[in-house]
mmCIF file of C-alpha atoms and ligand atoms in Angstrom:
data_model
loop_
_atom_site.group_PDB
_atom_site.id
_atom_site.type_symbol
_atom_site.label_atom_id
_atom_site.label_comp_id
_atom_site.label_asym_id
_atom_site.label_seq_id
_atom_site.Cartn_x
_atom_site.Cartn_y
_atom_site.Cartn_z
ATOM 1 C CA MET A 13 -18.912 15.417 -10.778
ATOM 2 C CA ALA A 14 -15.250 16.418 -10.503
ATOM 3 C CA PRO A 15 -14.912 20.077 -11.580
ATOM 4 C CA ALA A 16 -11.712 22.154 -11.709
ATOM 5 C CA GLY A 17 -10.617 24.887 -9.278
ATOM 6 C CA LYS A 18 -11.868 25.615 -5.764
ATOM 7 C CA GLN A 19 -14.601 22.946 -5.878
ATOM 8 C CA ALA A 20 -12.198 20.377 -7.311
ATOM 9 C CA SER A 21 -11.788 16.936 -5.828
ATOM 10 C CA LEU A 22 -8.759 14.695 -5.867
ATOM 11 C CA SER A 23 -9.187 10.939 -6.343
ATOM 12 C CA THR A 24 -6.173 8.994 -5.092
ATOM 13 C CA LEU A 25 -5.902 5.314 -5.906
ATOM 14 C CA ILE A 26 -3.973 2.772 -3.822
ATOM 15 C CA PHE A 27 -2.212 -0.231 -5.216
ATOM 16 C CA HIS A 28 0.116 -2.669 -3.473
ATOM 17 C CA ARG A 29 1.384 -5.426 -5.734
ATOM 18 C CA VAL A 30 1.190 -5.878 -9.494
ATOM 19 C CA LEU A 31 1.925 -9.557 -10.137
ATOM 20 C CA PRO A 32 3.460 -10.658 -13.426
ATOM 21 C CA GLU A 33 0.689 -13.284 -13.783
ATOM 22 C CA PRO A 34 -2.636 -13.874 -11.986
ATOM 23 C CA ASP A 35 -2.270 -15.739 -8.653
ATOM 24 C CA PRO A 36 -4.758 -18.622 -8.138
ATOM 25 C CA LEU A 37 -4.543 -18.055 -4.354
ATOM 26 C CA PHE A 38 -5.498 -14.367 -4.765
ATOM 27 C CA PRO A 39 -7.597 -14.129 -7.933
ATOM 28 C CA GLY A 40 -8.513 -10.514 -7.101
ATOM 29 C CA GLU A 41 -4.886 -9.359 -6.851
ATOM 30 C CA MET A 42 -3.729 -6.902 -9.519
ATOM 31 C CA HIS A 43 -1.605 -8.397 -12.281
ATOM 32 C CA ALA A 44 0.188 -7.026 -15.338
ATOM 33 C CA ARG A 45 -2.569 -7.484 -17.930
ATOM 34 C CA GLN A 46 -5.235 -6.013 -15.641
ATOM 35 C CA PHE A 47 -2.993 -3.123 -14.595
ATOM 36 C CA ASP A 48 -2.298 -2.303 -18.235
ATOM 37 C CA ALA A 49 -6.066 -2.083 -18.835
ATOM 38 C CA VAL A 50 -6.599 0.023 -15.677
ATOM 39 C CA CYS A 51 -3.849 2.446 -16.745
ATOM 40 C CA GLY A 52 -5.547 2.835 -20.133
ATOM 41 C CA TRP A 53 -8.894 3.658 -18.467
ATOM 42 C CA LEU A 54 -7.299 6.085 -16.009
ATOM 43 C CA LYS A 55 -5.476 7.869 -18.795
ATOM 44 C CA SER A 56 -8.613 8.276 -20.897
ATOM 45 C CA TRP A 57 -10.923 9.330 -18.044
ATOM 46 C CA LEU A 58 -8.803 11.333 -15.610
ATOM 47 C CA ASN A 59 -6.049 13.926 -15.265
ATOM 48 C CA VAL A 60 -3.398 11.884 -13.488
ATOM 49 C CA LEU A 61 -0.872 14.072 -11.643
ATOM 50 C CA PRO A 62 2.144 13.414 -9.422
ATOM 51 C CA LEU A 63 0.880 13.491 -5.812
ATOM 52 C CA ASP A 64 3.112 16.388 -4.627
ATOM 53 C CA GLN A 65 1.920 18.560 -7.506
ATOM 54 C CA ALA A 66 -1.695 17.561 -6.892
ATOM 55 C CA VAL A 67 -1.443 18.534 -3.197
ATOM 56 C CA THR A 68 -0.025 21.966 -4.088
ATOM 57 C CA LEU A 69 -2.776 22.570 -6.666
ATOM 58 C CA LEU A 70 -5.453 21.275 -4.269
ATOM 59 C CA LYS A 71 -4.450 23.774 -1.575
ATOM 60 C CA ALA A 72 -4.235 26.607 -4.131
ATOM 61 C CA GLY A 73 -7.720 25.779 -5.473
ATOM 62 C CA LYS A 74 -6.198 25.144 -8.895
ATOM 63 C CA LEU A 75 -6.680 21.413 -9.484
ATOM 64 C CA PRO A 76 -7.785 20.472 -12.987
ATOM 65 C CA ALA A 77 -11.112 18.691 -13.459
ATOM 66 C CA ARG A 78 -11.112 14.917 -12.807
ATOM 67 C CA ALA A 79 -7.766 15.103 -10.980
ATOM 68 C CA ALA A 80 -6.318 11.807 -9.811
ATOM 69 C CA CYS A 81 -3.143 10.315 -8.358
ATOM 70 C CA ILE A 82 -1.789 6.781 -8.446
ATOM 71 C CA THR A 83 -0.044 5.482 -5.317
ATOM 72 C CA PHE A 84 1.582 2.218 -4.277
ATOM 73 C CA ASP A 85 2.244 1.160 -0.692
ATOM 74 C CA ASP A 86 4.961 -0.971 0.903
ATOM 75 C CA GLY A 87 7.714 -1.216 -1.744
ATOM 76 C CA TYR A 88 7.218 -4.546 -3.541
ATOM 77 C CA ALA A 89 9.833 -5.451 -6.152
ATOM 78 C CA ASP A 90 7.041 -6.028 -8.671
ATOM 79 C CA ASN A 91 6.349 -2.278 -8.491
ATOM 80 C CA HIS A 92 9.727 -1.798 -10.179
ATOM 81 C CA ASP A 93 9.680 -4.890 -12.393
ATOM 82 C CA VAL A 94 6.036 -4.997 -13.515
ATOM 83 C CA ALA A 95 4.161 -1.773 -12.674
ATOM 84 C CA MET A 96 6.754 0.837 -13.631
ATOM 85 C CA PRO A 97 7.214 -0.262 -17.273
ATOM 86 C CA ILE A 98 3.408 -0.249 -17.716
ATOM 87 C CA LEU A 99 3.062 3.197 -16.114
ATOM 88 C CA ARG A 100 5.827 4.564 -18.317
ATOM 89 C CA ARG A 101 4.260 3.122 -21.453
ATOM 90 C CA HIS A 102 1.049 4.995 -20.584
ATOM 91 C CA GLY A 103 2.961 8.133 -19.537
ATOM 92 C CA LEU A 104 1.413 8.034 -16.048
ATOM 93 C CA PRO A 105 3.174 9.316 -12.909
ATOM 94 C CA ALA A 106 2.876 7.466 -9.603
ATOM 95 C CA THR A 107 4.074 7.710 -6.014
ATOM 96 C CA PHE A 108 5.598 4.715 -4.245
ATOM 97 C CA PHE A 109 5.530 4.615 -0.427
ATOM 98 C CA ILE A 110 8.406 2.504 0.876
ATOM 99 C CA ALA A 111 8.736 0.798 4.266
ATOM 100 C CA THR A 112 12.526 1.115 4.435
ATOM 101 C CA GLY A 113 13.169 -1.757 6.862
ATOM 102 C CA PHE A 114 12.288 -4.343 4.197
ATOM 103 C CA LEU A 115 14.558 -3.036 1.417
ATOM 104 C CA ASP A 116 17.285 -5.379 0.137
ATOM 105 C CA GLY A 117 15.933 -8.794 1.041
ATOM 106 C CA GLY A 118 13.411 -8.149 3.810
ATOM 107 C CA ARG A 119 9.880 -9.454 3.857
ATOM 108 C CA MET A 120 6.681 -8.168 5.415
ATOM 109 C CA TRP A 121 5.156 -10.380 8.118
ATOM 110 C CA ASN A 122 1.910 -10.878 6.172
ATOM 111 C CA ASP A 123 3.872 -12.174 3.173
ATOM 112 C CA THR A 124 5.639 -14.666 5.431
ATOM 113 C CA ILE A 125 2.187 -16.028 6.341
ATOM 114 C CA ILE A 126 0.968 -16.056 2.739
ATOM 115 C CA GLU A 127 4.072 -17.805 1.396
ATOM 116 C CA SER A 128 4.156 -20.289 4.314
ATOM 117 C CA VAL A 129 0.530 -21.303 3.762
ATOM 118 C CA ARG A 130 1.018 -21.411 -0.007
ATOM 119 C CA ASP A 131 4.072 -23.688 0.295
ATOM 120 C CA CYS A 132 2.904 -25.947 3.131
ATOM 121 C CA GLU A 133 2.659 -29.549 1.951
ATOM 122 C CA LYS A 134 0.562 -30.665 4.944
ATOM 123 C CA ALA A 135 -3.221 -30.992 4.745
ATOM 124 C CA THR A 136 -3.576 -29.501 8.222
ATOM 125 C CA LEU A 137 -1.172 -27.319 10.161
ATOM 126 C CA ASP A 138 -1.324 -27.497 13.953
ATOM 127 C CA LEU A 139 -0.654 -24.005 15.328
ATOM 128 C CA THR A 140 -2.170 -24.618 18.766
ATOM 129 C CA GLU A 141 1.219 -24.074 20.438
ATOM 130 C CA LEU A 142 1.057 -20.524 19.038
ATOM 131 C CA GLY A 143 -2.569 -20.089 20.131
ATOM 132 C CA LEU A 144 -3.705 -20.094 16.496
ATOM 133 C CA GLY A 145 -5.578 -23.394 16.359
ATOM 134 C CA ARG A 146 -5.484 -26.010 13.623
ATOM 135 C CA GLN A 147 -5.511 -24.688 10.070
ATOM 136 C CA VAL A 148 -6.965 -26.834 7.301
ATOM 137 C CA PHE A 149 -5.276 -26.656 3.885
ATOM 138 C CA GLY A 150 -7.382 -29.075 1.790
ATOM 139 C CA THR A 151 -8.230 -26.691 -1.033
ATOM 140 C CA VAL A 152 -7.064 -23.340 -2.379
ATOM 141 C CA ALA A 153 -10.159 -21.808 -0.756
ATOM 142 C CA ASP A 154 -9.182 -23.365 2.629
ATOM 143 C CA ARG A 155 -5.728 -21.867 2.334
ATOM 144 C CA ARG A 156 -7.190 -18.473 1.556
ATOM 145 C CA VAL A 157 -9.477 -18.692 4.621
ATOM 146 C CA ALA A 158 -6.489 -19.678 6.785
ATOM 147 C CA ILE A 159 -4.371 -16.780 5.467
ATOM 148 C CA ASP A 160 -7.115 -14.234 6.174
ATOM 149 C CA ALA A 161 -7.758 -15.669 9.649
ATOM 150 C CA LEU A 162 -4.062 -15.724 10.602
ATOM 151 C CA ILE A 163 -3.399 -12.199 9.307
ATOM 152 C CA GLY A 164 -6.470 -10.937 11.173
ATOM 153 C CA GLN A 165 -5.294 -12.490 14.428
ATOM 154 C CA ILE A 166 -1.744 -11.192 14.173
ATOM 155 C CA LYS A 167 -2.047 -7.731 12.577
ATOM 156 C CA TYR A 168 -2.479 -5.690 15.776
ATOM 157 C CA ARG A 169 0.187 -7.427 17.861
ATOM 158 C CA PRO A 170 3.435 -5.607 18.730
ATOM 159 C CA VAL A 171 6.015 -5.604 15.915
ATOM 160 C CA ASP A 172 8.461 -7.985 17.671
ATOM 161 C CA GLU A 173 5.764 -10.482 18.580
ATOM 162 C CA ARG A 174 4.310 -10.290 15.052
ATOM 163 C CA LEU A 175 7.708 -11.121 13.578
ATOM 164 C CA GLU A 176 8.363 -13.927 16.055
ATOM 165 C CA ILE A 177 4.992 -15.606 15.520
ATOM 166 C CA THR A 178 5.152 -15.405 11.714
ATOM 167 C CA GLU A 179 8.643 -16.919 11.720
ATOM 168 C CA ALA A 180 7.292 -19.714 13.938
ATOM 169 C CA ILE A 181 4.426 -20.323 11.474
ATOM 170 C CA ALA A 182 6.928 -20.526 8.603
ATOM 171 C CA ARG A 183 9.009 -23.036 10.570
ATOM 172 C CA LEU A 184 6.016 -25.241 11.463
ATOM 173 C CA ALA A 185 4.723 -25.077 7.879
ATOM 174 C CA GLY A 186 8.126 -26.220 6.605
ATOM 175 C CA ALA A 187 8.067 -23.390 4.075
ATOM 176 C CA SER A 188 11.106 -22.838 1.901
ATOM 177 C CA VAL A 189 12.880 -19.482 1.820
ATOM 178 C CA LYS A 190 11.438 -17.288 -0.906
ATOM 179 C CA PRO A 191 13.321 -14.871 -3.117
ATOM 180 C CA ALA A 192 13.057 -11.255 -2.006
ATOM 181 C CA LEU A 193 9.578 -9.856 -2.564
ATOM 182 C CA MET A 194 10.513 -6.280 -1.711
ATOM 183 C CA MET A 195 12.578 -3.792 -3.687
ATOM 184 C CA SER A 196 16.310 -3.353 -3.424
ATOM 185 C CA SER A 197 17.798 0.085 -2.781
ATOM 186 C CA GLU A 198 18.979 0.099 -6.394
ATOM 187 C CA GLN A 199 15.431 -0.494 -7.633
ATOM 188 C CA VAL A 200 14.129 2.440 -5.564
ATOM 189 C CA LYS A 201 16.878 4.630 -7.029
ATOM 190 C CA ALA A 202 16.021 3.467 -10.549
ATOM 191 C CA MET A 203 12.345 4.366 -10.035
ATOM 192 C CA HIS A 204 13.290 7.802 -8.743
ATOM 193 C CA ARG A 205 15.621 8.323 -11.734
ATOM 194 C CA SER A 206 12.749 7.392 -14.056
ATOM 195 C CA GLY A 207 10.678 10.250 -12.640
ATOM 196 C CA MET A 208 8.524 8.214 -10.261
ATOM 197 C CA GLN A 209 7.937 9.801 -6.870
ATOM 198 C CA ILE A 210 9.138 8.104 -3.683
ATOM 199 C CA GLY A 211 7.371 8.599 -0.330
ATOM 200 C CA ALA A 212 7.985 7.217 3.162
ATOM 201 C CA HIS A 213 5.915 4.488 4.865
ATOM 202 C CA THR A 214 7.841 3.992 8.173
ATOM 203 C CA VAL A 215 10.689 1.529 8.764
ATOM 204 C CA SER A 216 8.940 -1.661 9.959
ATOM 205 C CA HIS A 217 5.289 -0.957 9.045
ATOM 206 C CA PRO A 218 3.951 -0.878 12.636
ATOM 207 C CA ILE A 219 0.460 0.200 13.641
ATOM 208 C CA LEU A 220 1.592 3.693 14.685
ATOM 209 C CA MET A 221 -1.221 4.209 17.200
ATOM 210 C CA LYS A 222 0.067 1.201 19.160
ATOM 211 C CA LEU A 223 3.496 2.805 19.680
ATOM 212 C CA SER A 224 4.629 5.473 22.120
ATOM 213 C CA ASP A 225 5.031 8.930 20.530
ATOM 214 C CA GLN A 226 8.783 8.491 20.803
ATOM 215 C CA GLN A 227 8.781 5.120 18.999
ATOM 216 C CA ALA A 228 6.335 6.378 16.372
ATOM 217 C CA LEU A 229 8.473 9.436 15.632
ATOM 218 C CA VAL A 230 11.550 7.229 15.153
ATOM 219 C CA GLU A 231 9.638 5.011 12.670
ATOM 220 C CA ILE A 232 8.317 8.052 10.780
ATOM 221 C CA ALA A 233 11.503 10.142 10.730
ATOM 222 C CA GLN A 234 13.959 7.296 10.037
ATOM 223 C CA SER A 235 12.130 6.182 6.915
ATOM 224 C CA LYS A 236 12.319 9.771 5.644
ATOM 225 C CA THR A 237 16.052 10.245 6.283
ATOM 226 C CA HIS A 238 16.880 6.761 4.948
ATOM 227 C CA LEU A 239 15.165 7.519 1.624
ATOM 228 C CA GLU A 240 16.565 11.047 1.415
ATOM 229 C CA GLN A 241 20.110 9.754 1.864
ATOM 230 C CA LEU A 242 19.521 6.999 -0.682
ATOM 231 C CA LEU A 243 18.020 9.324 -3.302
ATOM 232 C CA GLY A 244 19.873 12.566 -2.585
ATOM 233 C CA ASP A 245 16.482 14.291 -2.752
ATOM 234 C CA SER A 246 13.864 15.461 -0.272
ATOM 235 C CA VAL A 247 11.002 13.111 0.609
ATOM 236 C CA GLY A 248 7.883 15.109 1.476
ATOM 237 C CA LEU A 249 5.093 12.526 1.304
ATOM 238 C CA PHE A 250 4.112 9.945 3.919
ATOM 239 C CA ALA A 251 1.593 7.069 4.009
ATOM 240 C CA TYR A 252 0.307 5.776 7.373
ATOM 241 C CA PRO A 253 0.727 1.968 7.635
ATOM 242 C CA ASN A 254 -2.694 0.298 7.374
ATOM 243 C CA GLY A 255 -3.978 3.877 7.261
ATOM 244 C CA ARG A 256 -7.373 3.877 9.001
ATOM 245 C CA PRO A 257 -8.071 6.957 11.157
ATOM 246 C CA ASN A 258 -8.469 6.256 14.890
ATOM 247 C CA GLU A 259 -7.599 2.584 14.414
ATOM 248 C CA ASP A 260 -4.134 2.754 12.863
ATOM 249 C CA PHE A 261 -3.244 6.426 13.427
ATOM 250 C CA ASN A 262 -4.741 9.404 15.270
ATOM 251 C CA GLN A 263 -4.282 13.166 15.558
ATOM 252 C CA ALA A 264 -1.142 12.674 17.690
ATOM 253 C CA THR A 265 0.338 10.633 14.817
ATOM 254 C CA VAL A 266 -0.596 13.379 12.347
ATOM 255 C CA GLU A 267 1.297 15.902 14.488
ATOM 256 C CA LEU A 268 4.362 13.633 14.561
ATOM 257 C CA VAL A 269 4.330 13.342 10.764
ATOM 258 C CA ARG A 270 4.078 17.121 10.494
ATOM 259 C CA ALA A 271 6.897 17.548 13.051
ATOM 260 C CA ALA A 272 9.116 15.139 11.076
ATOM 261 C CA GLY A 273 9.027 17.643 8.215
ATOM 262 C CA PHE A 274 6.626 16.013 5.749
ATOM 263 C CA ASP A 275 4.475 18.177 3.434
ATOM 264 C CA ALA A 276 1.440 15.874 3.202
ATOM 265 C CA ALA A 277 0.257 12.377 4.144
ATOM 266 C CA VAL A 278 -2.181 9.802 2.787
ATOM 267 C CA THR A 279 -4.557 7.470 4.657
ATOM 268 C CA THR A 280 -6.653 4.484 3.556
ATOM 269 C CA GLU A 281 -9.918 6.184 4.458
ATOM 270 C CA ASN A 282 -12.200 5.937 1.428
ATOM 271 C CA GLY A 283 -13.288 9.002 -0.481
ATOM 272 C CA ILE A 284 -11.796 12.033 -2.196
ATOM 273 C CA SER A 285 -9.938 15.098 -0.953
ATOM 274 C CA ARG A 286 -11.047 18.714 -1.305
ATOM 275 C CA ALA A 287 -9.287 22.076 -0.796
ATOM 276 C CA SER A 288 -10.738 22.406 2.717
ATOM 277 C CA ASP A 289 -9.369 19.021 3.857
ATOM 278 C CA ASP A 290 -6.281 18.441 6.017
ATOM 279 C CA ILE A 291 -3.454 17.530 3.619
ATOM 280 C CA PHE A 292 -2.088 15.211 6.333
ATOM 281 C CA ARG A 293 -5.262 13.099 6.042
ATOM 282 C CA LEU A 294 -5.701 12.665 2.287
ATOM 283 C CA ARG A 295 -8.229 9.943 1.435
ATOM 284 C CA ARG A 296 -7.489 7.078 -0.935
ATOM 285 C CA PHE A 297 -9.374 4.104 -2.264
ATOM 286 C CA THR A 298 -8.870 0.873 -4.194
ATOM 287 C CA PRO A 299 -11.096 0.327 -7.225
ATOM 288 C CA TRP A 300 -10.673 -3.409 -7.615
ATOM 289 C CA ASP A 301 -13.241 -4.280 -10.276
ATOM 290 C CA GLN A 302 -12.132 -6.278 -13.270
ATOM 291 C CA SER A 303 -14.511 -4.756 -15.812
ATOM 292 C CA GLN A 304 -14.060 -1.269 -17.200
ATOM 293 C CA TRP A 305 -17.555 -0.027 -16.364
ATOM 294 C CA ARG A 306 -17.640 -1.424 -12.858
ATOM 295 C CA PHE A 307 -14.242 0.143 -12.267
ATOM 296 C CA GLY A 308 -15.528 3.475 -13.600
ATOM 297 C CA GLY A 309 -18.682 3.131 -11.493
ATOM 298 C CA ARG A 310 -16.587 2.674 -8.393
ATOM 299 C CA LEU A 311 -14.552 5.810 -9.216
ATOM 300 C CA LEU A 312 -17.836 7.726 -9.491
ATOM 301 C CA SER A 313 -19.361 6.370 -6.296
ATOM 302 C CA ASN A 314 -16.136 7.275 -4.481
ATOM 303 C CA LEU A 315 -16.576 10.882 -5.696
ATOM 304 C CA ARG A 316 -20.022 10.939 -4.061
ATOM 305 C CA ARG A 317 -18.701 9.642 -0.775
ATOM 306 C CA HIS A 318 -17.216 12.889 0.552
HETATM 307 ZN ZN1 ZN B 424 1.518 -0.549 3.880
#
């Protein structure tokens, strides 16, 4: 189903976090033991390539059979601490897309919500003053429902408002300050030195389609120059925040990414990429199944989706 050459297809997998241990609040979230198993399956089934190399081979019609890439979005510290040692043990390359505004102690707004709800000692949290109703925290399942509802209601608001409202939720929840969840600059440099590829993912992870072209270009270009100065190397790959075509980015965004000097960009649209596809709209998907054969089945059904 995935031949070599001109008819070749590229499967690109997305990961975000790899937790050291399973999280009862997010039982489906990737953790070290599961990631180790996934890496073993990927290595035995697929030809895993660095993304820049895969893009070049894709355009030249020279991809090997069963070509695949591993990518991570956002820049979580566990990518350095947990995922990288596992990847290296399996000899697998990966690309890490970093939102540069959160390096060195920053935190993404959605994590502020997750950690506030996780830590809140109250059975109900009254967020009516923020227009977010009363959230019930009786059980782990309640907390999970509240997290999903809050994230859903806040995701598409302007960056400043999103930050303000999540800080207000943290304050009302009485949540303690958490250690940094995102990578430090030194950790990004260490990953790059270890042969992992670093790509850009904007500065503050906005929904690019919601910004003016001018603002979007600043977000796109600044993350590139920040990483290039940090690494002393060129950064040619970009991942659109949230990544869904015509909801999170559009053709105007694609042109801005091209104008900023990137070589290729990845989305979160499901499916595979072929030689005829726009390399600024590469598809990716998350195979989240816990069992080997379900995971493999999902890889196969993604190949059929093109
Ligand atoms: Zn992201």
